[in-house]
Tab-separated table of C-alpha atoms in Angstrom:
chain	number	residue	atom	x	y	z
A	1	MET	CA	9.899	-43.962	34.517
A	2	SER	CA	10.645	-40.243	34.086
A	3	ILE	CA	7.900	-37.652	34.465
A	4	SER	CA	8.217	-34.341	32.630
A	5	LEU	CA	7.546	-30.978	34.229
A	6	SER	CA	4.556	-30.417	31.957
A	7	SER	CA	3.093	-33.782	33.006
A	8	LEU	CA	3.382	-32.845	36.664
A	9	ILE	CA	1.671	-29.533	36.000
A	10	LEU	CA	-1.164	-31.188	34.062
A	11	LEU	CA	-1.601	-34.127	36.451
A	12	PRO	CA	-4.175	-32.387	38.715
A	13	ILE	CA	-6.206	-31.485	35.628
A	14	TRP	CA	-6.256	-35.079	34.356
A	15	ILE	CA	-7.321	-36.330	37.790
A	16	ASN	CA	-10.062	-33.698	37.952
A	17	MET	CA	-11.307	-34.742	34.497
A	18	ALA	CA	-11.460	-38.393	35.509
A	19	GLN	CA	-13.557	-37.512	38.572
A	20	ILE	CA	-15.845	-35.232	36.579
A	21	GLN	CA	-16.492	-37.854	33.871
A	22	GLN	CA	-18.149	-40.040	36.513
A	23	GLY	CA	-20.835	-37.401	37.158
A	24	GLY	CA	-24.063	-36.327	35.439
A	25	PRO	CA	-24.894	-33.857	32.622
A	26	ASP	CA	-23.580	-30.814	34.515
A	27	GLU	CA	-20.305	-32.577	35.059
A	28	LYS	CA	-20.056	-33.421	31.343
A	29	GLU	CA	-20.303	-29.703	30.596
A	30	LYS	CA	-17.338	-29.121	32.887
A	31	THR	CA	-15.464	-31.951	31.118
A	32	THR	CA	-16.003	-30.236	27.762
A	33	ALA	CA	-14.747	-26.957	29.203
A	34	LEU	CA	-11.626	-28.612	30.610
A	35	LYS	CA	-10.904	-30.359	27.313
A	36	ASP	CA	-11.165	-27.007	25.597
A	37	LEU	CA	-8.741	-25.555	28.149
A	38	LEU	CA	-6.222	-28.346	27.577
A	39	SER	CA	-6.405	-27.931	23.806
A	40	ARG	CA	-5.335	-24.297	24.192
A	41	ILE	CA	-2.420	-24.873	26.560
A	42	ASP	CA	0.928	-24.613	24.811
A	43	LEU	CA	3.357	-27.033	26.450
A	44	ASP	CA	6.303	-24.868	25.391
A	45	GLU	CA	4.709	-21.983	27.223
A	46	LEU	CA	4.301	-24.177	30.287
A	47	MET	CA	8.044	-24.580	30.454
A	48	LYS	CA	8.329	-20.867	31.207
A	49	LYS	CA	7.155	-21.703	34.698
A	50	ASP	CA	10.705	-22.725	35.630
A	51	GLU	CA	12.310	-19.535	34.275
A	52	PRO	CA	14.120	-17.214	36.654
A	53	PRO	CA	12.249	-13.919	37.104
A	54	LEU	CA	12.468	-11.515	34.157
A	55	ASP	CA	13.749	-8.872	36.531
A	56	PHE	CA	16.923	-7.306	35.179
A	57	PRO	CA	19.108	-4.395	36.330
A	58	ASP	CA	18.451	-0.951	34.877
A	59	THR	CA	22.096	0.194	34.805
A	60	LEU	CA	25.324	-1.095	33.273
A	61	GLU	CA	26.768	-1.332	36.762
A	62	GLY	CA	23.843	-3.532	37.773
A	63	PHE	CA	24.747	-5.898	34.939
A	64	GLU	CA	28.374	-5.672	36.131
A	65	TYR	CA	29.508	-4.340	32.752
A	66	ALA	CA	31.223	-1.124	31.677
A	67	PHE	CA	32.821	0.357	28.557
A	68	ASN	CA	36.607	0.502	28.829
A	69	GLU	CA	38.919	3.203	27.425
A	70	LYS	CA	38.721	1.539	23.980
A	71	GLY	CA	34.930	1.694	23.996
A	72	GLN	CA	34.613	-2.065	24.482
A	73	LEU	CA	31.939	-3.553	26.743
A	74	ARG	CA	33.628	-5.672	29.394
A	75	HIS	CA	32.651	-7.405	32.627
A	76	ILE	CA	33.753	-5.295	35.578
A	77	LYS	CA	35.228	-8.229	37.544
A	78	THR	CA	36.480	-10.649	34.875
A	79	GLY	CA	37.239	-8.283	31.986
A	80	GLU	CA	35.477	-10.720	29.650
A	81	PRO	CA	33.227	-9.647	26.727
A	82	PHE	CA	29.446	-9.928	27.037
A	83	VAL	CA	28.119	-13.494	27.259
A	84	PHE	CA	24.703	-14.089	25.705
A	85	ASN	CA	24.164	-17.628	27.036
A	86	TYR	CA	24.368	-16.580	30.654
A	87	ARG	CA	22.050	-19.449	31.629
A	88	GLU	CA	22.139	-22.644	29.590
A	89	ASP	CA	18.898	-23.979	28.040
A	90	LEU	CA	17.070	-20.737	28.795
A	91	HIS	CA	17.170	-19.020	25.422
A	92	ARG	CA	14.083	-16.892	26.056
A	93	TRP	CA	15.427	-15.649	29.387
A	94	ASN	CA	18.844	-14.945	27.846
A	95	GLN	CA	17.180	-13.013	25.017
A	96	LYS	CA	15.172	-10.931	27.480
A	97	ARG	CA	18.372	-10.205	29.391
A	98	TYR	CA	20.101	-9.146	26.158
A	99	GLU	CA	17.187	-6.853	25.292
A	100	ALA	CA	17.261	-5.285	28.757
A	101	LEU	CA	20.979	-4.577	28.372
A	102	GLY	CA	20.294	-3.156	24.911
A	103	GLU	CA	17.813	-0.639	26.329
A	104	ILE	CA	20.441	0.536	28.824
A	105	ILE	CA	22.989	0.926	26.020
A	106	THR	CA	20.497	2.993	24.008
A	107	LYS	CA	20.226	5.433	26.914
A	108	TYR	CA	24.020	5.385	27.310
A	109	VAL	CA	24.488	6.382	23.655
A	110	TYR	CA	21.935	9.183	24.085
A	111	GLU	CA	24.072	10.505	26.956
A	112	LEU	CA	27.184	10.383	24.748
A	113	LEU	CA	25.396	12.312	22.010
A	114	GLU	CA	24.595	15.072	24.480
A	115	LYS	CA	27.759	15.108	26.605
A	116	ASP	CA	30.544	14.057	24.200
A	117	CYS	CA	29.097	15.335	20.916
A	118	ASN	CA	27.296	18.401	22.324
A	119	LEU	CA	24.075	17.639	20.454
A	120	LYS	CA	20.669	18.872	21.564
A	121	LYS	CA	17.638	16.618	21.969
A	122	ILE	CA	14.701	18.076	19.993
A	123	SER	CA	11.179	16.795	20.626
A	124	ILE	CA	8.836	16.006	17.736
A	125	PRO	CA	6.176	16.643	16.559
A	126	VAL	CA	7.188	20.266	17.039
A	127	ASP	CA	3.621	21.219	17.969
A	128	ALA	CA	2.911	18.175	20.170
A	129	THR	CA	0.538	18.549	23.089
A	130	GLU	CA	1.650	17.511	26.573
A	131	THR	CA	-0.372	14.301	26.478
A	132	GLU	CA	0.275	12.936	22.987
A	133	PRO	CA	3.076	10.463	22.117
A	134	LYS	CA	6.372	12.106	21.185
A	135	SER	CA	9.697	11.187	19.612
A	136	PHE	CA	12.915	13.163	19.224
A	137	ILE	CA	15.978	13.792	17.092
A	138	TYR	CA	19.415	15.220	17.901
A	139	MET	CA	20.949	18.347	16.389
A	140	SER	CA	24.130	20.347	16.757
A	141	GLU	CA	23.841	23.938	17.957
A	142	ASP	CA	24.437	25.265	14.431
A	143	ALA	CA	22.385	22.647	12.527
A	144	LEU	CA	19.873	25.180	11.226
A	145	THR	CA	22.168	28.231	11.073
A	146	ASN	CA	25.374	26.858	9.532
A	147	PRO	CA	25.430	28.609	6.126
A	148	GLN	CA	27.759	26.170	4.418
A	149	LYS	CA	27.149	22.493	5.139
A	150	LEU	CA	24.906	20.130	7.059
A	151	MET	CA	25.372	16.388	7.681
A	152	VAL	CA	22.263	14.218	8.167
A	153	LEU	CA	22.590	10.661	9.575
A	154	ILE	CA	19.925	7.933	9.201
A	155	HIS	CA	20.330	4.460	10.717
A	156	GLY	CA	18.665	1.228	9.590
A	157	SER	CA	15.689	-0.749	10.859
A	158	GLY	CA	15.250	-2.821	14.028
A	159	VAL	CA	16.088	-2.010	17.638
A	160	VAL	CA	18.687	0.682	16.922
A	161	ARG	CA	17.886	4.264	17.860
A	162	ALA	CA	19.408	7.706	17.277
A	163	GLY	CA	23.202	7.579	17.328
A	164	GLN	CA	23.486	3.834	16.624
A	165	TRP	CA	24.353	1.796	13.551
A	166	ALA	CA	24.139	-1.681	15.111
A	167	ARG	CA	23.456	-2.771	18.691
A	168	ARG	CA	25.226	-6.081	18.094
A	169	LEU	CA	28.445	-4.266	17.164
A	170	ILE	CA	28.225	-1.993	20.203
A	171	ILE	CA	27.908	-4.989	22.528
A	172	ASN	CA	30.303	-7.389	20.791
A	173	GLU	CA	32.839	-4.998	19.214
A	174	ASP	CA	33.005	-1.390	20.429
A	175	LEU	CA	31.315	1.995	20.401
A	176	ASP	CA	33.243	3.210	17.357
A	177	SER	CA	32.033	0.235	15.283
A	178	GLY	CA	28.398	0.330	16.362
A	179	THR	CA	27.574	4.010	16.859
A	180	GLN	CA	27.493	7.156	14.726
A	181	ILE	CA	29.713	9.014	17.169
A	182	PRO	CA	32.915	8.894	15.034
A	183	PHE	CA	30.926	10.301	12.078
A	184	ILE	CA	29.437	13.056	14.228
A	185	LYS	CA	32.746	14.103	15.783
A	186	ARG	CA	34.529	14.227	12.435
A	187	ALA	CA	31.660	16.193	10.859
A	188	VAL	CA	31.758	18.749	13.682
A	189	ASP	CA	35.559	19.010	13.454
A	190	GLU	CA	35.243	19.724	9.724
A	191	GLY	CA	32.681	22.465	10.208
A	192	TYR	CA	29.409	20.687	9.479
A	193	GLY	CA	26.153	21.188	11.261
A	194	VAL	CA	24.683	17.791	12.248
A	195	ILE	CA	21.183	16.293	12.435
A	196	VAL	CA	20.732	12.736	13.725
A	197	LEU	CA	17.425	11.134	12.772
A	198	ASN	CA	15.576	8.621	14.952
A	199	PRO	CA	13.408	6.716	12.435
A	200	ASN	CA	12.620	3.665	14.593
A	201	GLU	CA	11.116	5.670	17.455
A	202	ASN	CA	7.661	5.479	15.851
A	203	TYR	CA	5.437	4.766	18.868
A	204	ILE	CA	5.272	4.527	22.613
A	205	GLU	CA	4.129	1.410	24.443
A	206	VAL	CA	1.522	1.523	27.188
A	207	GLU	CA	-0.100	-1.260	29.141
A	208	LYS	CA	-3.337	-2.532	27.653
A	209	PRO	CA	-6.332	-1.495	29.741
A	210	LYS	CA	-8.073	-4.363	31.469
A	211	ILE	CA	-11.462	-5.149	29.973
A	212	HIS	CA	-14.212	-5.224	32.577
A	213	VAL	CA	-17.179	-7.299	31.494
A	214	GLN	CA	-20.435	-6.031	32.946
A	215	SER	CA	-22.441	-8.670	34.739
A	216	SER	CA	-25.563	-9.723	32.877
A	217	SER	CA	-27.571	-9.226	36.061
A	218	ASP	CA	-26.825	-5.485	36.155
A	219	SER	CA	-29.238	-4.497	33.420
A	220	SER	CA	-31.295	-7.549	32.652
A	221	ASP	CA	-35.034	-8.049	33.112
A	222	GLU	CA	-34.593	-11.824	33.075
A	223	PRO	CA	-35.956	-13.936	35.936
A	224	ALA	CA	-33.663	-14.089	38.966
A	225	GLU	CA	-33.046	-17.828	38.573
A	226	LYS	CA	-31.885	-17.401	34.956
A	227	ARG	CA	-29.643	-14.469	35.891
A	228	GLU	CA	-28.020	-16.461	38.684
A	229	ARG	CA	-27.355	-19.336	36.291
A	230	LYS	CA	-25.752	-16.968	33.765
A	231	ASP	CA	-23.644	-15.329	36.450
A	232	LYS	CA	-22.445	-18.721	37.618
A	233	VAL	CA	-21.391	-19.672	34.077
A	234	SER	CA	-19.636	-16.283	33.706
A	235	LYS	CA	-17.706	-16.806	36.941
A	236	GLU	CA	-16.684	-20.311	35.889
A	237	THR	CA	-15.504	-18.987	32.510
A	238	LYS	CA	-13.415	-16.287	34.211
A	239	LYS	CA	-11.980	-18.875	36.593
A	240	ARG	CA	-10.921	-21.109	33.686
A	241	ARG	CA	-9.457	-18.126	31.808
A	242	ASP	CA	-7.439	-17.032	34.839
A	243	PHE	CA	-6.250	-20.606	35.342
A	244	TYR	CA	-5.027	-20.817	31.727
A	245	GLU	CA	-3.414	-17.363	31.901
A	246	LYS	CA	-1.450	-18.437	34.963
A	247	TYR	CA	0.397	-20.990	32.833
A	248	ARG	CA	0.440	-19.084	29.530
A	249	ASN	CA	2.016	-16.064	31.149
A	250	PRO	CA	3.593	-17.324	34.387
A	251	GLN	CA	5.687	-14.217	35.003
A	252	ARG	CA	2.739	-11.892	34.516
A	253	GLU	CA	4.420	-9.929	31.754
A	254	LYS	CA	2.344	-6.868	30.985
A	255	GLU	CA	0.366	-6.873	27.759
A	256	MET	CA	1.275	-3.743	25.849
A	257	MET	CA	-0.291	-1.704	23.078
A	258	GLN	CA	1.365	0.750	20.679
A	259	LEU	CA	0.405	4.407	20.337
A	260	TYR	CA	1.914	5.790	17.141
A	261	ILE	CA	3.571	9.205	16.975
A	262	ARG	CA	1.780	11.701	14.773
A	263	GLU	CA	3.386	12.111	11.337
A	264	ASN	CA	6.267	9.884	12.471
A	265	GLY	CA	4.621	6.455	12.430
A	266	SER	CA	7.234	4.910	10.106
A	267	PRO	CA	10.867	5.570	9.101
A	268	GLU	CA	9.657	7.020	5.798
A	269	GLU	CA	7.206	9.381	7.508
A	270	HIS	CA	9.908	10.384	9.976
A	271	ALA	CA	12.416	11.266	7.239
A	272	ILE	CA	9.842	13.427	5.441
A	273	TYR	CA	8.783	15.118	8.687
A	274	VAL	CA	12.357	15.992	9.677
A	275	TRP	CA	13.020	17.252	6.163
A	276	ASP	CA	9.959	19.526	6.172
A	277	HIS	CA	10.429	20.935	9.676
A	278	PHE	CA	14.223	21.077	9.994
A	279	ILE	CA	16.436	20.224	7.014
A	280	ALA	CA	14.447	22.261	4.476
A	281	GLN	CA	14.513	25.213	6.910
A	282	SER	CA	18.282	25.048	7.449
A	283	ALA	CA	20.570	27.762	6.083
A	284	ALA	CA	23.123	25.281	4.728
A	285	GLU	CA	23.920	25.636	1.061
A	286	ASN	CA	25.051	21.997	0.885
A	287	VAL	CA	23.334	19.102	2.661
A	288	PHE	CA	24.985	15.666	2.852
A	289	PHE	CA	23.264	12.408	3.879
A	290	VAL	CA	24.763	9.233	5.345
A	291	ALA	CA	22.105	6.497	5.337
A	292	HIS	CA	22.513	2.853	6.378
A	293	SER	CA	20.384	-0.114	5.268
A	294	TYR	CA	16.678	0.826	5.591
A	295	GLY	CA	17.779	4.437	6.016
A	296	GLY	CA	18.643	4.351	2.305
A	297	LEU	CA	15.120	3.257	1.472
A	298	ALA	CA	13.755	6.102	3.625
A	299	PHE	CA	15.962	8.579	1.738
A	300	VAL	CA	14.719	7.339	-1.660
A	301	GLU	CA	11.137	7.709	-0.428
A	302	LEU	CA	11.988	11.252	0.672
A	303	MET	CA	13.263	11.948	-2.852
A	304	ILE	CA	10.074	10.588	-4.389
A	305	GLN	CA	7.934	12.799	-2.150
A	306	ARG	CA	10.123	15.941	-2.248
A	307	GLU	CA	12.124	15.519	-5.465
A	308	ALA	CA	12.602	19.170	-6.457
A	309	ASP	CA	13.487	20.300	-2.924
A	310	VAL	CA	15.962	17.467	-2.367
A	311	LYS	CA	17.695	18.077	-5.688
A	312	ASN	CA	17.963	21.762	-4.881
A	313	LYS	CA	19.475	21.278	-1.420
A	314	VAL	CA	21.291	17.919	-1.252
A	315	THR	CA	24.820	17.723	-2.642
A	316	ALA	CA	25.744	14.075	-2.046
A	317	VAL	CA	24.473	10.899	-0.383
A	318	ALA	CA	26.619	8.114	1.083
A	319	LEU	CA	24.643	4.882	1.409
A	320	THR	CA	25.902	1.823	3.279
A	321	ASP	CA	24.331	-1.546	2.453
A	322	SER	CA	21.188	0.315	1.450
A	323	VAL	CA	18.097	-1.842	0.890
A	324	HIS	CA	16.322	0.669	-1.341
A	325	ASN	CA	14.845	-0.556	-4.620
A	326	VAL	CA	14.034	2.045	-7.267
A	327	TRP	CA	11.670	-0.357	-9.055
A	328	HIS	CA	9.609	-1.360	-6.011
A	329	GLN	CA	9.549	2.210	-4.760
A	330	GLU	CA	8.634	3.438	-8.237
A	331	ALA	CA	11.353	6.069	-8.410
A	332	GLY	CA	11.058	7.953	-11.696
A	333	LYS	CA	13.700	8.346	-14.398
A	334	THR	CA	14.770	11.813	-13.214
A	335	ILE	CA	15.365	10.473	-9.675
A	336	ARG	CA	17.412	7.539	-10.949
A	337	GLU	CA	19.523	9.881	-13.065
A	338	TRP	CA	20.140	12.181	-10.083
A	339	MET	CA	21.118	9.222	-7.908
A	340	ARG	CA	23.666	8.036	-10.491
A	341	GLU	CA	25.378	11.406	-10.244
A	342	ASN	CA	25.036	12.194	-6.543
A	343	CYS	CA	24.800	8.901	-4.598
A	344	CYS	CA	27.128	5.999	-3.889
A	345	ASN	CA	26.271	2.756	-2.104
A	346	TRP	CA	29.116	1.067	-0.170
A	347	VAL	CA	28.173	-2.611	0.143
A	348	SER	CA	29.520	-5.640	1.994
A	349	SER	CA	32.191	-7.246	-0.173
A	350	SER	CA	35.563	-8.984	0.061
A	351	GLU	CA	36.881	-6.806	-2.762
A	352	PRO	CA	39.296	-3.966	-1.920
A	353	LEU	CA	37.737	-0.717	-0.718
A	354	ASP	CA	35.946	1.300	-3.422
A	355	THR	CA	36.144	-1.475	-6.020
A	356	SER	CA	33.120	-1.306	-8.296
A	357	VAL	CA	30.484	-3.959	-7.528
A	358	GLU	CA	28.007	-4.989	-10.207
A	359	SER	CA	24.375	-4.040	-9.633
A	360	MET	CA	21.162	-4.936	-11.447
A	361	LEU	CA	19.509	-1.691	-10.333
A	362	PRO	CA	19.813	1.334	-12.627
A	363	ASP	CA	20.477	3.906	-9.924
A	364	CYS	CA	23.618	4.794	-7.966
A	365	PRO	CA	27.038	3.134	-8.249
A	366	ARG	CA	27.815	0.292	-5.834
A	367	VAL	CA	31.333	-0.114	-4.477
A	368	SER	CA	33.001	-2.387	-1.964
A	369	ALA	CA	33.132	-1.402	1.693
A	370	ASP	CA	35.951	-3.953	2.134
A	371	VAL	CA	33.978	-5.764	4.865
A	372	LEU	CA	31.776	-8.854	4.942
């Protein structure tokens, strides 16, 4: 007969219950409490107990990976591409490992933006206090002073940050496929100022403060015997809670809370904020946008909120697989007409590049990007 890991873990509890059930009324109360505990234990969560520690390197070298001369991520010793299933049958652990690597790559791309593209990191909100949550964007030296043209880049939703199009492509393909760096370098070479938005950096995460429950005996006028009984129940409750937490969260992962960044709590808010404080203040006579996926939706929202200003300053918009919807976003007739004349959405398609692709939305033309 085979015995599962979860059965072995629960065995002492079952034995304890059997012993308790032989006792009196007080013991029955404990039985009820234990049954309640068992009903809340997730057996899938129990299996986490056998996971390796969620303790990953904080550098590419620590992961034994590096980007080669072609911008491809390769194992330092074997030269092989990144392997997601590093440990079989441990999907959660493998996912955590992938996420840890992704955070390192985000920092690596930030370094490339500053060192290879010569962009400056600009903190926002511009009037932030020292203690409040902050985000940032990247700008070229001449972003606000270039009198002729300015390029603005907006990525999509998810885990990507400033300078990235897709983390998956960076890891599995190369830096040119997954980052905005080729766009930035070409724009600079052709005399554009550049602003790189960071619409997913909406909050910072901090550890949740531990809640300290004040003992009922501290401020109660109840008889001493009643207070002692209450304190005993409170201690037993805490003991059961700690016991359950040990199995629910075996690796003691910190519980986090999100503190949103003022006026930048969503991609849409971020786009409007950067427009008001930077793009609208730039000297450029012609502003051009490149917006991917949800970035396209954020641009349409910017148009809705700042229609006259956008029309006056923006010359053209290149969208890639944009998920905007002029009906759901309630874009007016004048916006839709402007988009037909000044925007183009390159979408995933097997058709040759720039072939017209039919759309049910009455806004900008859709053409093939010649990729699936």
